[in-house]
Coordinates of C-alpha atoms in Angstrom, one line a residue:
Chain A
X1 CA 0.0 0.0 0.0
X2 CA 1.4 2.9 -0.9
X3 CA 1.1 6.2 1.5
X4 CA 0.5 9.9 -0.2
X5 CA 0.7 12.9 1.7
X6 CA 1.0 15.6 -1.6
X7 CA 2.8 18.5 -1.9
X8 CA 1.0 19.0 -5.2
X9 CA -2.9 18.0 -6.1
X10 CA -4.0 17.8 -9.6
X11 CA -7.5 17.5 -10.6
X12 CA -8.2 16.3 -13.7
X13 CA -9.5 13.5 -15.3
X14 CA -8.0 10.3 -17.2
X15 CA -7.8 11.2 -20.5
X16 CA -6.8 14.5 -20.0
X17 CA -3.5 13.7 -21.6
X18 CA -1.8 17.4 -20.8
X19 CA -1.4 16.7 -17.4
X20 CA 0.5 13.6 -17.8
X21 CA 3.5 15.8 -18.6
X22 CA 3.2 17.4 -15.5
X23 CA 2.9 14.2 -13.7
X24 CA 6.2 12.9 -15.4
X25 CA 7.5 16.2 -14.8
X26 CA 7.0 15.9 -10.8
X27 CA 7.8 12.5 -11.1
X28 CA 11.3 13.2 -11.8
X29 CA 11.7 16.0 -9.5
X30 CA 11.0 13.7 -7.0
X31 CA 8.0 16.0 -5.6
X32 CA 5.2 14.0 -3.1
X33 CA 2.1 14.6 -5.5
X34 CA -1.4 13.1 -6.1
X35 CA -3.1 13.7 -9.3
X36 CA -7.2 13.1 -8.6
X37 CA -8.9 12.1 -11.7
X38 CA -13.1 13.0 -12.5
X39 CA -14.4 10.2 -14.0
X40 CA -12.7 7.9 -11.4
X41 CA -13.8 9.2 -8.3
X42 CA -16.9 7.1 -7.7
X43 CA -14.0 4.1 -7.5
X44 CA -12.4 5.8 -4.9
X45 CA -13.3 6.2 -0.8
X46 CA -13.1 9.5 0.0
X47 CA -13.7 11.7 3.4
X48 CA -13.7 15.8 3.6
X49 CA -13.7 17.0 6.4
X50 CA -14.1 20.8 5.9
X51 CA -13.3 22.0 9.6
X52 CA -10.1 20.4 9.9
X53 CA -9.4 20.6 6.1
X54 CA -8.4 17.3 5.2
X55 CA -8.8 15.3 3.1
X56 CA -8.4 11.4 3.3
X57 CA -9.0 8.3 0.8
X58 CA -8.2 5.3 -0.7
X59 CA -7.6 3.6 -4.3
X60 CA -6.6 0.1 -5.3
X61 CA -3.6 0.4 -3.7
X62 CA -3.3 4.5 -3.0
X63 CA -3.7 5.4 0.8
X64 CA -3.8 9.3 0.5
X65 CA -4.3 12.2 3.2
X66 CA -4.4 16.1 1.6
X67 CA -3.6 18.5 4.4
X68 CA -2.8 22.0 4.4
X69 CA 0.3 21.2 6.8
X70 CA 1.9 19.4 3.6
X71 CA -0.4 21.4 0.6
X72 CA 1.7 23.3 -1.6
X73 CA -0.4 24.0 -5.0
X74 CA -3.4 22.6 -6.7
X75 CA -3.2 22.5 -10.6
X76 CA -7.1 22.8 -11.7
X77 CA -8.2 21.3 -14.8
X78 CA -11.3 20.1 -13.4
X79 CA -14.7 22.3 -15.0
X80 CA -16.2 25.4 -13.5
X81 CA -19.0 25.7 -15.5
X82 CA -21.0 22.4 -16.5
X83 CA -21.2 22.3 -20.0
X84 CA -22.8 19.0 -20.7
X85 CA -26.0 20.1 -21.6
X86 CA -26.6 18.4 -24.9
X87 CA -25.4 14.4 -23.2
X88 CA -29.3 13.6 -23.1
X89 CA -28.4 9.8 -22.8
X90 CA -26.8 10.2 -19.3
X91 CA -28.8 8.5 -16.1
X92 CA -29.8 9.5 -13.9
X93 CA -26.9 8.0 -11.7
X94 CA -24.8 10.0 -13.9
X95 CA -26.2 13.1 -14.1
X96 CA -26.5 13.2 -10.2
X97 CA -22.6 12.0 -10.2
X98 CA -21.5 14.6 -12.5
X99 CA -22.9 17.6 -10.7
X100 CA -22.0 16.2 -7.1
X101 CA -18.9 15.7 -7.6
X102 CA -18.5 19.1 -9.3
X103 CA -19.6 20.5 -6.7
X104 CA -16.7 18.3 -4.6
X105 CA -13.9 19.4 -6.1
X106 CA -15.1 23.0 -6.2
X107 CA -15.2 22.6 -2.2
X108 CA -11.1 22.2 -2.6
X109 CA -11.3 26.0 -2.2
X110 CA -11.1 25.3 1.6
X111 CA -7.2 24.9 0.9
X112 CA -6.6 28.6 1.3
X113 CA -3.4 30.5 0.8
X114 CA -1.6 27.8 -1.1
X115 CA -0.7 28.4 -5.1
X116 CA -3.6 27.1 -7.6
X117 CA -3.0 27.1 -11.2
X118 CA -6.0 28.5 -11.4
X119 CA -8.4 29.3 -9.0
X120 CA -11.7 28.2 -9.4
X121 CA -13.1 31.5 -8.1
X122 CA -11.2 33.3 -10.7
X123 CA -11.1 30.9 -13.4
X124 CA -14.6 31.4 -13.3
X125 CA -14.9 35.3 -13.4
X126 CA -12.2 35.4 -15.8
X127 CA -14.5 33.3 -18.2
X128 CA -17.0 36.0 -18.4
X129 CA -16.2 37.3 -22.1
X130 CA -17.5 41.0 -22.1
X131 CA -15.2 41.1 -18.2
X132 CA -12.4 40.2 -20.2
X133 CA -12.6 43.1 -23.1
X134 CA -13.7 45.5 -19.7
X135 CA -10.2 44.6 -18.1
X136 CA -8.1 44.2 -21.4
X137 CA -9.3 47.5 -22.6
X138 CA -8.7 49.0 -19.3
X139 CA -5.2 48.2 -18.9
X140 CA -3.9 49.0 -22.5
X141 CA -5.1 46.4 -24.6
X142 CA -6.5 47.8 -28.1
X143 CA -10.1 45.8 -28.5
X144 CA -12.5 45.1 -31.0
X145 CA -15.9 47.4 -31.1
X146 CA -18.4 44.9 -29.5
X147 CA -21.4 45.0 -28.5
X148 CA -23.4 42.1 -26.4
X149 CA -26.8 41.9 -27.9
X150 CA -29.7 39.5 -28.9
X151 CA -31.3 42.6 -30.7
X152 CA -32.6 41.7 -34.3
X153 CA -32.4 45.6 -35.4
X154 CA -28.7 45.8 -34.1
X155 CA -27.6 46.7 -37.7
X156 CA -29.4 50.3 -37.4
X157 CA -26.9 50.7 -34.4
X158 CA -25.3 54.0 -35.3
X159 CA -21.7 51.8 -34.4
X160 CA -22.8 49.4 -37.0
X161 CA -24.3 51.2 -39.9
X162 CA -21.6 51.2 -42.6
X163 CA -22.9 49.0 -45.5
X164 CA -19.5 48.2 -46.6
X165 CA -18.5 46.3 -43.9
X166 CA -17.9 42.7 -42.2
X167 CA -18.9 41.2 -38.2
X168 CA -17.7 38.5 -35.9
X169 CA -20.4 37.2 -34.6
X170 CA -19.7 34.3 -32.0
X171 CA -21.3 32.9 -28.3
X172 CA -21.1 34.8 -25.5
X173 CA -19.8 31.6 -23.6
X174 CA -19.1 28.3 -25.6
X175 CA -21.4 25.3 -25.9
X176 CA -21.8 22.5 -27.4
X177 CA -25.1 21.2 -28.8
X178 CA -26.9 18.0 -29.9
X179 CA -28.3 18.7 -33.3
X180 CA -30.3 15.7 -34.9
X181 CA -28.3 13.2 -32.5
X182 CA -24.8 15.0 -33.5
X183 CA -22.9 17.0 -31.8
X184 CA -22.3 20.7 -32.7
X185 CA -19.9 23.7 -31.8
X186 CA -20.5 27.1 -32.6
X187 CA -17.4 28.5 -34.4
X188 CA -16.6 32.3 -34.3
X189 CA -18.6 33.3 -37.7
X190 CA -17.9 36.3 -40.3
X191 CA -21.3 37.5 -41.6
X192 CA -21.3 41.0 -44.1
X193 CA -24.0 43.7 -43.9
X194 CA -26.7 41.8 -45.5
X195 CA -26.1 39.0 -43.2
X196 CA -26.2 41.4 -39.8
X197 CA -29.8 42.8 -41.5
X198 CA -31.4 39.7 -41.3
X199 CA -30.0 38.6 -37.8
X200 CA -32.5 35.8 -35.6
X201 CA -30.8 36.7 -32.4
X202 CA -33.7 37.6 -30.3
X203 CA -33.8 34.3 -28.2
X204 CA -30.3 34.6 -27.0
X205 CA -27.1 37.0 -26.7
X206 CA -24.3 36.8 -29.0
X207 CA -21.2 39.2 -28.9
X208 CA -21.5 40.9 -32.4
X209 CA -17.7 42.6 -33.1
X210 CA -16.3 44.4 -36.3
X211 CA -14.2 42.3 -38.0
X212 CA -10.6 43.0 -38.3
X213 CA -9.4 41.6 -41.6
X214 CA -6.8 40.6 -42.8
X215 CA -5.4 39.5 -39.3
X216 CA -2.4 37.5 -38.5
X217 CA -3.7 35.2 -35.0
X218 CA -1.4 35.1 -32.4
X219 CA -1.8 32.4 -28.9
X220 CA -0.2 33.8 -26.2
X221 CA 0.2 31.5 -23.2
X222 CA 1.4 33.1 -20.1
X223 CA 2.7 31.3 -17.4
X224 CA 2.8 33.5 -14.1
X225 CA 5.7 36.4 -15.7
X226 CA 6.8 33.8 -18.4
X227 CA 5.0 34.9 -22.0
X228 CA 4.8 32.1 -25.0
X229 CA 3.9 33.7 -27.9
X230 CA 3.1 31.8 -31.2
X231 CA 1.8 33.0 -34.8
X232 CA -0.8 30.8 -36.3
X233 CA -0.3 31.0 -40.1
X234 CA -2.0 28.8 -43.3
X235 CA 0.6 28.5 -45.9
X236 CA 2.6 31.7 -44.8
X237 CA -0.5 33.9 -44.7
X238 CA -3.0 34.6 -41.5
X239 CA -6.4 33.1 -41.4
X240 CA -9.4 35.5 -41.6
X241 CA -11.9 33.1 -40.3
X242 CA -12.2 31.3 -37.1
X243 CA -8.6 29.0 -37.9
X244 CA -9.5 26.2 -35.7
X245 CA -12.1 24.9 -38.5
X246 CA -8.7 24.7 -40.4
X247 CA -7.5 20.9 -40.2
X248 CA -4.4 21.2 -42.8
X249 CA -1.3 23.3 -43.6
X250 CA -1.4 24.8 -40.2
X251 CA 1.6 26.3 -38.8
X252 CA 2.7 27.2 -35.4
X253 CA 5.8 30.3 -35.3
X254 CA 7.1 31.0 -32.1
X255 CA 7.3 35.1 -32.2
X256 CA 8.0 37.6 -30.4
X257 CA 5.9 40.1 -29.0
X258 CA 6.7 43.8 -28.2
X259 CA 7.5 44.6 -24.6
X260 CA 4.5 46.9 -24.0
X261 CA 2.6 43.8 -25.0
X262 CA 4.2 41.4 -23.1
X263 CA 3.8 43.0 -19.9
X264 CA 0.2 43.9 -20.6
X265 CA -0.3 40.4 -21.5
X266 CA 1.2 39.5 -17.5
X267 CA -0.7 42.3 -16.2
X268 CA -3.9 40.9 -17.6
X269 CA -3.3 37.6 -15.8
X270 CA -2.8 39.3 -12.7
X271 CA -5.9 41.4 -13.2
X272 CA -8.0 38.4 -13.3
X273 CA -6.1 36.9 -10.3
X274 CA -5.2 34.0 -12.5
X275 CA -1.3 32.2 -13.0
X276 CA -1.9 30.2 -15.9
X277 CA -4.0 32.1 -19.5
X278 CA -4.1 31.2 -23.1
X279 CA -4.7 34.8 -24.4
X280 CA -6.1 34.9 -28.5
X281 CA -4.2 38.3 -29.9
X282 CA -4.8 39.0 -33.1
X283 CA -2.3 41.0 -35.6
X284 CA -4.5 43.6 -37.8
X285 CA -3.3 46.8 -39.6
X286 CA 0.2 47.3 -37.4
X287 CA -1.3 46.9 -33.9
X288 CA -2.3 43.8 -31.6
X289 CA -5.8 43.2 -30.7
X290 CA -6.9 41.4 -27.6
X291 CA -9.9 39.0 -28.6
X292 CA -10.6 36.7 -25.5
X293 CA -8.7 35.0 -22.6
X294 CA -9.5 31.0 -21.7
X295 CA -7.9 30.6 -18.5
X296 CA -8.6 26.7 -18.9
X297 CA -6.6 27.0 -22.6
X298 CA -5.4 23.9 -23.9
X299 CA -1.3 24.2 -24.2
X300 CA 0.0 20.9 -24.6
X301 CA -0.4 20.9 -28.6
X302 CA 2.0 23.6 -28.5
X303 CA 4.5 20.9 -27.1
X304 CA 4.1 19.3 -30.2
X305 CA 4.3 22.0 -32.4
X306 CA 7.3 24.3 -31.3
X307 CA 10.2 24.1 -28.7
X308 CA 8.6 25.7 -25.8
X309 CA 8.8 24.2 -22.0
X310 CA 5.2 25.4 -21.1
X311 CA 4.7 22.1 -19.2
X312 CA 8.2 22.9 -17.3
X313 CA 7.1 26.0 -16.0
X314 CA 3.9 25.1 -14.8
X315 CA 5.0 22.2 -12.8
X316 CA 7.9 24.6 -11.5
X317 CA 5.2 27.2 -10.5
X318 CA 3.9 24.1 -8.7
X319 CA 6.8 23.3 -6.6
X320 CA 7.5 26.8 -6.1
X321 CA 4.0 26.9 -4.6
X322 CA 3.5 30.4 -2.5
X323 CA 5.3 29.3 1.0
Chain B
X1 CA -37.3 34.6 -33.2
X2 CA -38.6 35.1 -36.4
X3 CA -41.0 32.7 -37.2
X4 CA -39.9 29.3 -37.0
X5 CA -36.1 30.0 -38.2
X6 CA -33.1 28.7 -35.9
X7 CA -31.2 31.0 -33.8
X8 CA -28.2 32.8 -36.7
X9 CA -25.6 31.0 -34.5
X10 CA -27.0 27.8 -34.2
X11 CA -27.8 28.0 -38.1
X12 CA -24.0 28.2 -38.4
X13 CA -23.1 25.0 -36.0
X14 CA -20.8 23.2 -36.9
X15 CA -21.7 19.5 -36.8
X16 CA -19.3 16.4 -35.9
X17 CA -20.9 13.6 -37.8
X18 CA -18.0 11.2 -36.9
X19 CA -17.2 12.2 -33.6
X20 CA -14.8 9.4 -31.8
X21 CA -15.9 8.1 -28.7
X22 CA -13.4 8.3 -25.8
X23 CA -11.5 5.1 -25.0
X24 CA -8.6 4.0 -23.3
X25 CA -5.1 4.1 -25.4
X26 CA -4.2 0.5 -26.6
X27 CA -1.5 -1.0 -25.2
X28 CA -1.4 1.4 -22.4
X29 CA -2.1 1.0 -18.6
X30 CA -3.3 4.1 -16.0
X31 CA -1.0 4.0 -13.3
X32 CA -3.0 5.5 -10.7
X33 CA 0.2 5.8 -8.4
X34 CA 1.6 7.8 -11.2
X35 CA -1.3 9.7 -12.4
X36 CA -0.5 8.6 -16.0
X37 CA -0.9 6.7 -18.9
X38 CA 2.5 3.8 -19.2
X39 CA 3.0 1.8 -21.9
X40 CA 2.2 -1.7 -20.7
X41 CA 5.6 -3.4 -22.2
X42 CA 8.4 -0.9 -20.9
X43 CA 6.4 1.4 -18.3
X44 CA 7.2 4.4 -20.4
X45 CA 5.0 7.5 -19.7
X46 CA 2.5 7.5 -23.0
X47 CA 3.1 10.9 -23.8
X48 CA 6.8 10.9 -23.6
X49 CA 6.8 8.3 -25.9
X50 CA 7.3 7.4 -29.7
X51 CA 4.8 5.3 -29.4
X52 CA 2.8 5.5 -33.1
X53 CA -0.7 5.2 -31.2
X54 CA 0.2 8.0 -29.2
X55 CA -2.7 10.6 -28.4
X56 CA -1.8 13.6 -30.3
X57 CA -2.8 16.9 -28.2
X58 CA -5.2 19.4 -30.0
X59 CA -5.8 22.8 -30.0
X60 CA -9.7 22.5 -29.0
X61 CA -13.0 22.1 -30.3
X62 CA -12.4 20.3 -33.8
X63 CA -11.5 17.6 -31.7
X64 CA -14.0 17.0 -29.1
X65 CA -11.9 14.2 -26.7
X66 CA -9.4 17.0 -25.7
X67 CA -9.2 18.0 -22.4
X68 CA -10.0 21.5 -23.1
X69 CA -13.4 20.5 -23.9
X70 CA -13.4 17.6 -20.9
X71 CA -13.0 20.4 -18.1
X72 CA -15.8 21.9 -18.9
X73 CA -17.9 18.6 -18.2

C-alpha cells in the first residue's frame, strides 16, 4: 500500500493527456504529489472533512491524506461551468454524479493561501467574455468594437451602420449542442451587412464585433511572468476566419511580442487573479488586438508544435508553490 | 425569433458527424500511483513516448476528446 501525503494536487480527469506531462515532470523531480482524476472518483473512498481541512482516501492500492500542513499547489483542470448540456443519454446516476462531484472538487477552495493554477473562483470570473474586453481595454489592450446583444435591429446601431462592412459574430460563452443526435460547436462566424440585417438573435445573446481583416492570430500563453507567444499561419498567410475549423497546412511560429505587449499580457493575468492564461491576440493593420482570454486553454499541442517548456514551467510554478 | 427560423448562430453550428468516442489508449495501462498513462511493455510515460498510437494533443474544439473540452464537463 502505498502512503500519499501531496505537496502537489492535480484534478483532472484520465484522459486529460496534458497533465501527464506534468505528472512525469514531478515525477522526476521527486515531488510527493497526487493527481485526482473525475471520472474515477466514484471508484475511490473519500472523506472531507471541511473544519479540519483534510482530506483522506483510498484507491486500489493508494492510501492518501491532503492537508494543508503538507499542501503546496493545486493544478485545476477540473470544470467550472457544467457544460454538458446536450449528453441527453446520461442516467440519472450519472447526471447526479456529475454535478455532485462538481460541486466536490469546487469545495477544494477550503485549501486557502496555497498556489492554484487556477483558482476556481477566478477561473470562473475570468471566463465572463465581455469582463475580459472590460479589463483588457482598461489596462492598455487595443479591443475590437463589441457589442453584447440578442437585438434583431442591431444593424441600425449607429456603431454598425456602414454597408461596406464585415462582423464577428460568435457565443457569449461556448457550448456544445446536440443537433439531430450529433454534436455541434459554434465556431466564431464572419457575416457582411446583409447577413447582420437579417440577424435571428432575439432568443439569445451573442457578442457581435467588427471584424478586423486581414489578421495574423497570435496564442499567447502566459505562465505567471513567463510569456509564450506563437503565430498561427496557413501557408505563410494569416487566417481570416475562425482558424480552428482549419484541419491542414497549419503552422505554429514562435514570435516575439513587443514589450508593452508582453507586460500587458502578464498584467492581464494578474488582473483576473489567475497564473496560468491562453490569451487569443490578433495582428491587424500594425497593432495587436486582444480577442478573448481562456484561463482553462489547452497548451500541450504547443509541445508538439514548437520548442517551448510550457509544461516545465507550470509544474515549476507548482513546486514553487507560495510558502 | 422570427417565425420558425433557428437561432443565426446555431444556423451556423458546426456539426461532428464522426465524432470518436473516448476510449482508453491500446497497449497502455493508467497508473493511478503515477497519475499517468505507461505503456504496458516498458512502463514508459504515453506521452513521452514514440509510441505511433500516441494521443496527439489538440488545440480544441475540432477535436471534441481534448481535455479542453473535458473540463468543462
Amino acid at each position: 500500500m502505498i502512503n500519499n501525503n501531496p505537496r502537489v494536487l492535480v484534478i483532472s480527469n484520465t484522459h486529460d493527456y496534458s497533465t501527464d506531462h506534468i505528472t512525469f515532470n514531478l515525477k522526476n523531480a521527486n515531488i510527493p504529489y497526487l493527481r485526482l482524476d473525475r471520472d474515477r472518483f466514484s471508484l475511490m473512498d473519500i472523506k472531507l472533512f471541511p473544519v479540519e481541512r483534510e482530506i483522506y482516501g483510498n484507491s486500489n492500492n493508494i492510501n492518501f491524506k491532503i492537508s494543508p500542513k503538507k499542501l503546496r499547489s493545486i493544478y485545476f483542470r477540473g470544470p467550472i461551468y457544467l457544460r454538458d448540456i446536450y449528453k441527453t443519454e446520461l442516467t440519472p446516476d450519472e447526471q447526479f454524479s456529475r454535478s455532485q462531484w462538481a460541486a466536490f472538487i469546487r469545495s477544494l477552495v477550503i485549501f486557502e493561501n496555497i498556489l492554484w493554477v487556477n483558482h476556481p473562483q477566478a477561473t470562473y470570473k475570468a471566463e465572463i467574455k465581455p469582463y475580459q474586453l472590460y479589463i483588457a481595454k482598461k489596462i492598455g489592450f487595443k479591443v475590437p468594437n463589441t457589442i453584447v446583444t440578442n437585438s434583431n435591429e442591431i444593424h441600425n446601431h449607429p456603431k454598425l451602420n456602414k454597408s461596406d462592412k464585415k462582423y464577428i459574430i460568435k457565443t457569449l460563452d461556448p457550448v456544445i449542442l446536440k443537433i439531430k443526435k450529433h454534436e455541434a460547436f459554434i465556431y466564431t462566424n464572419i457575416i457582411n451587412a446583409k447577413e447582420l440585417r437579417s440577424l435571428n438573435i432575439s432568443n439569445a445573446p451573442i457578442i457581435l464585433q467588427e471584424a478586423l481583416i486581414p489578421k495574423i492570430d497570435i496564442r499567447v500563453t502566459v505562465v505567471d511572468d513567463t510569456i509564450y507567444a506563437v503565430s498561427i499561419k496557413k501557408d505563410g498567410k494569416g487566417i481570416d476566419k475562425d482558424w480552428r475549423t482549419e484541419k491542414n497546412n497549419l503552422k505554429f511560429e514562435e514570435t516575439a511580442l513587443p514589450l508593452k505587449i508582453n507586460n500587458i499580457c502578464i498584467e492581464l493575468i494578474r488582473q483576473l487573479g489567475l497564473k496560468f492564461g491562453a490569451i487569443d491576440l490578433i495582428y491587424y493593420d500594425n497593432n495587436y488586438y486582444f480577442l478573448e482570454i481562456n484561463p482553462t486553454g489547452e497548451w500541450a499541442w504547443l509541445l508538439e508544435h514548437t520548442k517551448m517548456d510550457i509544461d516545465k514551467k507550470i509544474t515549476n510554478l507548482l513546486i514553487k508553490g507560495i510558502k | 425569433m422570427k417565425g420558425d427560423k433557428l437561432h443565426s448562430l446555431i444556423e451556423k453550428a458546426f456539426t461532428f458527424k464522426n465524432k470518436k468516442e473516448l476510449v482508453d489508449p491500446q497497449g497502455c495501462r493508467y497508473d493511478d500511483s503515477l497519475g499517468a498513462w505507461l505503456l504496458i511493455n516498458n512502463g514508459e510515460f504515453l506521452v513521452k513516448s514514440n509510441f505511433a498510437d500516441r494521443p496527439r494533443p489538440q488545440t480544441k474544439k475540432q477535436d471534441l476528446e481534448t481535455g479542453e473540452d473535458l473540463k468543462s464537463e
